[in-house]
Structure formats: C-alpha cells, structure tokens
Short mmCIF file of C-alpha atoms in Angstrom, two decimals:
data_model
loop_
_atom_site.label_atom_id
_atom_site.label_comp_id
_atom_site.label_asym_id
_atom_site.label_seq_id
_atom_site.Cartn_x
_atom_site.Cartn_y
_atom_site.Cartn_z
CA MET D 1 -25.50 268.65 72.73
CA THR D 2 -21.89 268.51 73.77
CA TYR D 3 -19.08 266.78 71.94
CA ARG D 4 -15.55 265.51 72.40
CA ILE D 5 -13.09 265.36 69.51
CA ASP D 6 -10.09 263.05 69.64
CA ALA D 7 -7.20 263.94 67.35
CA PRO D 8 -5.24 261.32 65.40
CA ASN D 9 -2.16 262.27 67.45
CA ARG D 10 -3.08 261.52 71.08
CA GLN D 11 -0.21 263.67 72.38
CA TYR D 12 -1.18 266.79 70.38
CA THR D 13 -1.67 269.98 72.37
CA GLY D 14 -2.57 273.08 70.38
CA GLN D 15 -5.28 274.46 68.11
CA VAL D 16 -6.85 273.02 64.99
CA ALA D 17 -9.59 274.90 63.12
CA GLY D 18 -10.00 277.22 66.12
CA ILE D 19 -10.52 274.36 68.58
CA ALA D 20 -8.07 273.88 71.47
CA PHE D 21 -6.76 270.35 72.03
CA ARG D 22 -4.93 269.07 75.07
CA ASN D 23 -3.27 265.67 74.94
CA GLY D 24 -5.18 264.89 71.74
CA THR D 25 -8.63 265.74 73.11
CA ALA D 26 -11.00 268.70 72.88
CA ASP D 27 -13.89 268.45 75.38
CA GLY D 28 -17.16 270.26 76.03
CA LEU D 29 -17.77 271.51 72.51
CA THR D 30 -21.28 272.60 71.59
CA ASP D 31 -20.45 272.82 67.89
CA VAL D 32 -18.18 270.68 65.71
CA PRO D 33 -16.64 272.48 62.74
CA ASP D 34 -17.01 270.62 59.44
CA TYR D 35 -13.22 270.47 59.26
CA PHE D 36 -13.21 267.51 61.65
CA ARG D 37 -15.92 265.70 59.71
CA ARG D 38 -13.99 266.09 56.43
CA HIS D 39 -10.54 265.07 57.71
CA THR D 40 -9.85 261.46 58.53
CA GLY D 41 -8.44 260.42 61.87
CA TYR D 42 -10.58 262.63 64.07
CA THR D 43 -13.16 260.89 66.27
CA ILE D 44 -16.26 262.86 67.24
CA THR D 45 -18.18 261.61 70.28
CA ASP D 46 -21.51 262.93 71.54
CA THR D 47 -21.00 263.44 75.29
CA THR D 48 -24.45 264.83 76.05
CA PRO D 49 -25.69 263.21 79.28
CA GLU D 50 -28.69 260.93 78.91
CA PRO D 51 -31.86 262.36 80.43
CA ASP D 52 -32.77 260.80 83.77
CA GLU D 53 -35.52 258.26 83.21
CA ASN D 54 -36.79 258.70 86.77
CA PRO D 55 -36.34 262.36 87.57
CA GLU D 56 -36.96 263.53 91.10
CA PRO D 57 -40.43 265.03 91.40
CA GLU D 58 -40.41 268.74 91.72
CA THR D 59 -41.27 269.82 95.22
CA GLU D 60 -44.15 272.14 95.74
CA PRO D 61 -43.11 275.48 97.16
CA ALA D 62 -43.90 275.71 100.85
CA GLU D 63 -47.06 277.61 101.52
CA LYS D 64 -46.65 280.87 103.29
CA PRO D 65 -48.45 280.96 106.60
CA ALA D 66 -51.64 282.93 106.45
CA ALA D 67 -51.20 286.51 107.48
CA ARG D 68 -52.47 287.18 110.96
CA LYS D 69 -55.49 289.36 111.21
CA PRO D 70 -54.93 292.41 113.35
CA ARG D 71 -56.44 292.08 116.79
CA LYS D 72 -59.41 294.21 117.51
CA THR D 73 -58.72 296.41 120.44
CA THR D 74 -61.38 297.89 122.56
CA THR D 75 -61.02 300.74 124.89
CA THR D 76 -63.07 301.24 127.95
CA ASP D 77 -63.59 304.48 129.70
CA HIS D 78 -62.97 304.33 133.40
CA ASP D 79 -64.89 307.23 134.88
#
C-alpha cells in the first residue's frame, strides 16, 4: 500500500516525524508513522492503485524453432 499525508498547513515544506513534506503533502509513503494518526489535522489517504479488473492476458513465450538435424553426408569414391 502507498499513502499520501496532507498536513494541516498546506504551505508547509519540511520534515515532521521523519517524513518530508512539500507544499503540505508527503506522497508515496509505504508506512504511516502513528504520529500522524494521533495528531489532529493530518489527512491520510490510501493511494494504492486499484487492481485492473480486466488484466491483459499473459502472452505465451514464443516457441523456439526446432533445432535442425545435421545433414547426413555421404562420400563416394571415384576410382
């Protein structure tokens, strides 16, 4: 899961509880420190993309062409 945290001050740029904010937003977090859950004014949003309901079918790997058998060579004696 990925998260976005919005700070109460939308212009804030800096660090809070080890998380970097820019213009009041911290994006792409995989963990949300409890600090933001305990302090009012912070909004935590789950930004994990929804799974595709109709994923593209996986393509089968192309088969390698069969290896050619070596040609049998015959030698003839010309006497």
